[in-house]
Short mmCIF file of C-alpha atoms and ligand atoms in Angstrom, two decimals:
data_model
loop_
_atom_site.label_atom_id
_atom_site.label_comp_id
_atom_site.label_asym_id
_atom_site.label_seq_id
_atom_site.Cartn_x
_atom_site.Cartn_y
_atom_site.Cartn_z
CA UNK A 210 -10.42 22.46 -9.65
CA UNK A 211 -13.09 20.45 -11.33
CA UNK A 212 -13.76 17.95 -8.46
CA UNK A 213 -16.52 18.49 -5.66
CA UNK A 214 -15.50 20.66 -2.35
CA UNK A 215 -15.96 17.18 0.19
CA UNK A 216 -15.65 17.90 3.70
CA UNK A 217 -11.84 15.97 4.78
CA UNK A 218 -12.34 12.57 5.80
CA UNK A 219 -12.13 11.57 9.01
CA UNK A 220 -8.57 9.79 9.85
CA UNK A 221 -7.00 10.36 6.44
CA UNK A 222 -3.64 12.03 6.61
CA UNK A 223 -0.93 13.11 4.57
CA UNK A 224 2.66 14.26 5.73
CA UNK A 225 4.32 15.32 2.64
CA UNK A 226 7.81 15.45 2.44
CA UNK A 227 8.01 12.66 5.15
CA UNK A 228 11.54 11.39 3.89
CA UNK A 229 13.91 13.52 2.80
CA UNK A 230 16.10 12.72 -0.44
CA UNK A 231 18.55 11.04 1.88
CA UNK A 232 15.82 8.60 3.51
CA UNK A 233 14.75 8.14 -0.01
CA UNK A 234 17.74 7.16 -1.21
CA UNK A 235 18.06 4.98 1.54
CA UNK A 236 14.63 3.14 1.03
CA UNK A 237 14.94 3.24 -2.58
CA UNK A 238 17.94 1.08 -1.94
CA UNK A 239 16.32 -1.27 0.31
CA UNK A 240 13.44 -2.08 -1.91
CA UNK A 241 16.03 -2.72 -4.54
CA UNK A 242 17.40 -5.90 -2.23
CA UNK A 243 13.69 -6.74 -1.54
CA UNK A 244 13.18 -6.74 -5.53
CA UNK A 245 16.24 -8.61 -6.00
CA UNK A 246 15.15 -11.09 -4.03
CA UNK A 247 11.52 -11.32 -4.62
CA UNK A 248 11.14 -10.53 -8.16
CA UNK A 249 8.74 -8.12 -9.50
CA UNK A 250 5.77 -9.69 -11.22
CA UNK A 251 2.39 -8.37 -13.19
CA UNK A 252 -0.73 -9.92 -11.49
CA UNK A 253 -3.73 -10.69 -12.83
CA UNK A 254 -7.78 -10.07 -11.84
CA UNK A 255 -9.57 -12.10 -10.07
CA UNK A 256 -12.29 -14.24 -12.70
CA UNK A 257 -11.30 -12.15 -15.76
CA UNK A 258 -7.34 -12.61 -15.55
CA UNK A 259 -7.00 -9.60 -16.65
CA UNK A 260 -3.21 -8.74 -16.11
CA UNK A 261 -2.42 -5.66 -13.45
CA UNK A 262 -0.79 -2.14 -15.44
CA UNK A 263 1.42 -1.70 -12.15
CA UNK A 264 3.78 -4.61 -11.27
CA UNK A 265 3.97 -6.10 -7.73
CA UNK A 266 6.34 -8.14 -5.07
CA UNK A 267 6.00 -8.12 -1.09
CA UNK A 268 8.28 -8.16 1.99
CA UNK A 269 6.55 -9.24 5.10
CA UNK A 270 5.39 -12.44 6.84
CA UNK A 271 2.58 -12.35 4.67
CA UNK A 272 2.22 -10.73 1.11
CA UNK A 273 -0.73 -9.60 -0.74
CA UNK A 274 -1.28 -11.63 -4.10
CA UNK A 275 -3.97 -11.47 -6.71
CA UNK A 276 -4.62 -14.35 -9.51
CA UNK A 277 -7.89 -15.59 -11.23
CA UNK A 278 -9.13 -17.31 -8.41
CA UNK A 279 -8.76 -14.15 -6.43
CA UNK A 280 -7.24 -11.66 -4.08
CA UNK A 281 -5.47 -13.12 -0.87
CA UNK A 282 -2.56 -12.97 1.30
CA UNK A 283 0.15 -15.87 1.80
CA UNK A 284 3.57 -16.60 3.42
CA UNK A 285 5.77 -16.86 -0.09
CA UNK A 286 6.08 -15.54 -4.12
CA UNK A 287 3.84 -16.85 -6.33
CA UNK A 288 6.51 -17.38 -8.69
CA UNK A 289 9.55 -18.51 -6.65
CA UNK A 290 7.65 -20.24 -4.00
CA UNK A 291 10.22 -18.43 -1.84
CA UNK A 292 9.33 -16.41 1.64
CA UNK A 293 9.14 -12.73 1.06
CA UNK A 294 11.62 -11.07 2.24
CA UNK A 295 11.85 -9.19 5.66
CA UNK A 296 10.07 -5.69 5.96
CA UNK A 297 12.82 -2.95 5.79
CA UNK A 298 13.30 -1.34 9.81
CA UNK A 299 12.96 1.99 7.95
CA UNK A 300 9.43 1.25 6.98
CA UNK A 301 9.02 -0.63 10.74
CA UNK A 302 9.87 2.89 12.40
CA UNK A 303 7.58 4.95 10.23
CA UNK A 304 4.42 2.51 11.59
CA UNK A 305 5.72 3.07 15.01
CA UNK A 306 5.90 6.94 14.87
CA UNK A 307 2.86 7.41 12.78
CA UNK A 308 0.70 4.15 12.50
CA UNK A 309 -0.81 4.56 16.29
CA UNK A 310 -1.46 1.05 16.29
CA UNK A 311 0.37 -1.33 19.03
CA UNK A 312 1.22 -4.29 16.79
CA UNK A 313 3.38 -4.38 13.39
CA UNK A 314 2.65 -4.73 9.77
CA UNK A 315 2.49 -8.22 8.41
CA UNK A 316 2.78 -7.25 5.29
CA UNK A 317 4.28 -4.70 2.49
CA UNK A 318 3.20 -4.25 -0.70
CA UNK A 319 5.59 -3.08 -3.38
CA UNK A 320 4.06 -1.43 -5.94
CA UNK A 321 5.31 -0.46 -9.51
CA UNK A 322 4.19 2.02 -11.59
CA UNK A 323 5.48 2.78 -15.20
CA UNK A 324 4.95 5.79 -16.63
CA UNK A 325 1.11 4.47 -18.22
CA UNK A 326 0.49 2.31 -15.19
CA UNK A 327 -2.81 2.58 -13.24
CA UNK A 328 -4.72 1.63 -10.47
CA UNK A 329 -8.62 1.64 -10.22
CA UNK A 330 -10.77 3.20 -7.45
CA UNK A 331 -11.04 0.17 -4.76
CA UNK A 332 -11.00 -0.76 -0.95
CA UNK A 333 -8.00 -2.27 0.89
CA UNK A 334 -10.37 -5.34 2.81
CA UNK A 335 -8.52 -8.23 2.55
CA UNK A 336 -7.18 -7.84 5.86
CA UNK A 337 -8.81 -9.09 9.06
CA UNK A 338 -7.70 -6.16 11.05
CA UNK A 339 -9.55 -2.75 10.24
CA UNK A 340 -8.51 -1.19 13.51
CA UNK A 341 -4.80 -0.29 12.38
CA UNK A 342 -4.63 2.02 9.14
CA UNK A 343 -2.98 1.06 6.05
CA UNK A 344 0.10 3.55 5.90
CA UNK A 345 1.70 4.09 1.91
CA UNK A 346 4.85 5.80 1.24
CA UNK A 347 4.99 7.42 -2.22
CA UNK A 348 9.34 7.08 -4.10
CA UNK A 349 9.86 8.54 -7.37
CA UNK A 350 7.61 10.53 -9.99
CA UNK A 351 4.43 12.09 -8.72
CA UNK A 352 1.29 10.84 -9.01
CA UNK A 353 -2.54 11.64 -9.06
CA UNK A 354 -4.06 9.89 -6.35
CA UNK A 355 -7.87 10.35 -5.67
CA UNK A 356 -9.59 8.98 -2.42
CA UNK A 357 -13.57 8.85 -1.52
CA UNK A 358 -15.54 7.43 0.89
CA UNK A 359 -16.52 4.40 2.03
CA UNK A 360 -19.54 3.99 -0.77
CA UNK A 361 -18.34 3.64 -4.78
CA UNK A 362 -20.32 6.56 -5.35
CA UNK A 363 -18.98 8.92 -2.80
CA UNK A 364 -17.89 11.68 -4.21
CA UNK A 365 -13.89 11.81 -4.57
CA UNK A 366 -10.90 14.22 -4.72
CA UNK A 367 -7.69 13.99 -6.06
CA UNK A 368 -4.97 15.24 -4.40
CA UNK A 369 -0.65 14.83 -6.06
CA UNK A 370 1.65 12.58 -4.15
CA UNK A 371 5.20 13.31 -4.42
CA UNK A 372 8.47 10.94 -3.88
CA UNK A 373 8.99 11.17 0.04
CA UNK A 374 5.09 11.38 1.35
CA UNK A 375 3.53 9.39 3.57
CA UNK A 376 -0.74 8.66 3.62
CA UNK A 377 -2.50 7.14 6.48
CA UNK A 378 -6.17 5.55 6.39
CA UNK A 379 -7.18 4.98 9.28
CA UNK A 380 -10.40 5.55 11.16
CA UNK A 381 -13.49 6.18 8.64
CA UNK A 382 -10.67 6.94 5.75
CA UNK A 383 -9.38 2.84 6.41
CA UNK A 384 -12.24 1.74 4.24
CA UNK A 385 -12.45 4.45 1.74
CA UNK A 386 -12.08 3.95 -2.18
CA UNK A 387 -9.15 4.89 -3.57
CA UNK A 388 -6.69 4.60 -6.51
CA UNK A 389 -4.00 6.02 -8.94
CA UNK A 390 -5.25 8.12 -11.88
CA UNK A 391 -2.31 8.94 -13.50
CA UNK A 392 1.50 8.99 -13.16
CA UNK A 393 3.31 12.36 -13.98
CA UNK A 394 6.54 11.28 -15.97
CA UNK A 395 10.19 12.81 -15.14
CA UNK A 396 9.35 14.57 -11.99
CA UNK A 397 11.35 12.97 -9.78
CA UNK A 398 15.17 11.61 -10.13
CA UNK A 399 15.13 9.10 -7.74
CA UNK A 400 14.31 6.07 -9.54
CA UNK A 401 16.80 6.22 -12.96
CA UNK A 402 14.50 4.76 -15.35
CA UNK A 403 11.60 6.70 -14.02
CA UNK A 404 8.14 5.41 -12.50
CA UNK A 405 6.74 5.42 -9.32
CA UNK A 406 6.83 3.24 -6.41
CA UNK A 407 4.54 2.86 -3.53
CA UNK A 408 5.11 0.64 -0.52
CA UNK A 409 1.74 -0.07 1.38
CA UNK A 410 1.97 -1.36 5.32
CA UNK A 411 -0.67 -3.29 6.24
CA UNK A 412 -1.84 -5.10 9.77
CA UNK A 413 -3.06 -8.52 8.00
CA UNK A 414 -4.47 -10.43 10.97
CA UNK A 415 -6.02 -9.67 14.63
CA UNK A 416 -3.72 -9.17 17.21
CA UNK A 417 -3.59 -12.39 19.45
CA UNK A 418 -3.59 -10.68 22.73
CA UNK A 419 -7.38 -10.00 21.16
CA UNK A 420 -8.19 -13.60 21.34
CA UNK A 421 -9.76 -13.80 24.61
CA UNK A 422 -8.10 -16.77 27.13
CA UNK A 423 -10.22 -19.54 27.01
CA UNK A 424 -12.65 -20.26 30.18
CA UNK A 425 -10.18 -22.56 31.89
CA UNK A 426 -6.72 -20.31 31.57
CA UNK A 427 -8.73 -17.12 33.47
C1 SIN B 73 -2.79 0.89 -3.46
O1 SIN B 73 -3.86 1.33 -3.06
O2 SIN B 73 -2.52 -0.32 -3.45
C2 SIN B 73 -1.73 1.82 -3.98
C3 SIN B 73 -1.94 3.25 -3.71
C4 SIN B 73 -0.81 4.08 -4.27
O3 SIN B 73 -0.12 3.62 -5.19
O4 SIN B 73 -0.61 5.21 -3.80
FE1 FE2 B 74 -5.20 0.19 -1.85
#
């Protein structure tokens, strides 16, 4: 172990071996009909354009996209111009038995890693809603994925995620840095050509029973 002993980080959870092979299968097939209809695609970085390594696509009312002019969420695929398609109910239930949060995900991002794809240390706040976590589910080959705090410079630790676990951030953890170091080739036979996939549930906006009733409807 190279990295810093960091005391665990409040509301950061993993339950590995969440889904077994079957529910993997099962999901694995799902996000093959959400692919199929909303088309993977490599983004790019805000100002620099600089394209993604991992490739992307969404199912949910609302998507998260990222181009030169920036990172954002909307209704439809960049490329098609098409709605994403609907969240799978498998993904629905895991939110309800493990998000602890009374509204659903907007959005789910569909993640694609080959095996030299990559994703730098950053913070998921392009949401409006910090008070539900952001809940990932890890199909296919293993990866190194490191977390911190809610600084840059916090220190970090890496921990593997293998096809079938689930990661919560919620409470201090829902603003903590975090990324993908490294993909570990061939250790999983659940996607044929290999890769990883990760599928990230996200509460997008406030709840509207948290709008309070204007003056004249109390
Ligand atoms: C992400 O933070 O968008 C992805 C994390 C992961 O791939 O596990
Ligand atoms: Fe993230």
């Amino acid at each position: 172990m190279t990295e810093p002993r960091t005391t665990p980080l409040e509301g950061f959870r993993l339950v590995p071996g969440r889904l077994d092979r079957a529910a993997q299968e099962t999901l694995r097939d799902a996000i093959r009909a959400v692919v199929a209809a909303a088309p993977l695609y490599r983004p790019t970085m805000p100002r620099t354009g600089k394209p993604f390594s991992v490739r992307m696509t969404n199912c949910g009312s609302l998507g998260w996209v990222s181009d030169q002019t920036g990172y954002r969420y909307q209704p439809t695929h960049p490329l098609t111009g098409e709605p994403w398609p609907p969240i799978p109910p498998m993904l629905l239930d895991l939110w309800r038995e493990l998000g602890d949060y009374p509204e659903p995900p907007e959005a789910c991002l569909v993640n694609f890693y080959e095996p030299d794809a990559r994703m730098g240390l950053h913070q998921d706040v392009d949401e409006e809603d910090f008070a539900a976590p952001v809940l990932s589910v890890s199909l296919g080959d293993t990866c190194l994925f490191r977390i911190g705090g809610p600084k840059r410079g916090d220190p970090t630790r890496s921990l593997r995620l293998a096809s079938g676990d689930v990661v919560l951030l919620g409470g201090a953890a829902r603003l903590a840095f975090h990324g993908v170091d490294r993909i570990y080739p061939a250790t999983s036979t659940l996607l044929s050509q290999g890769g990883r996939i990760n599928l990230t549930l996200r509460r997008v906006l406030k709840p509207v029973d948290a709008i309070p009733a204007p003056e004249f409807l109390r």
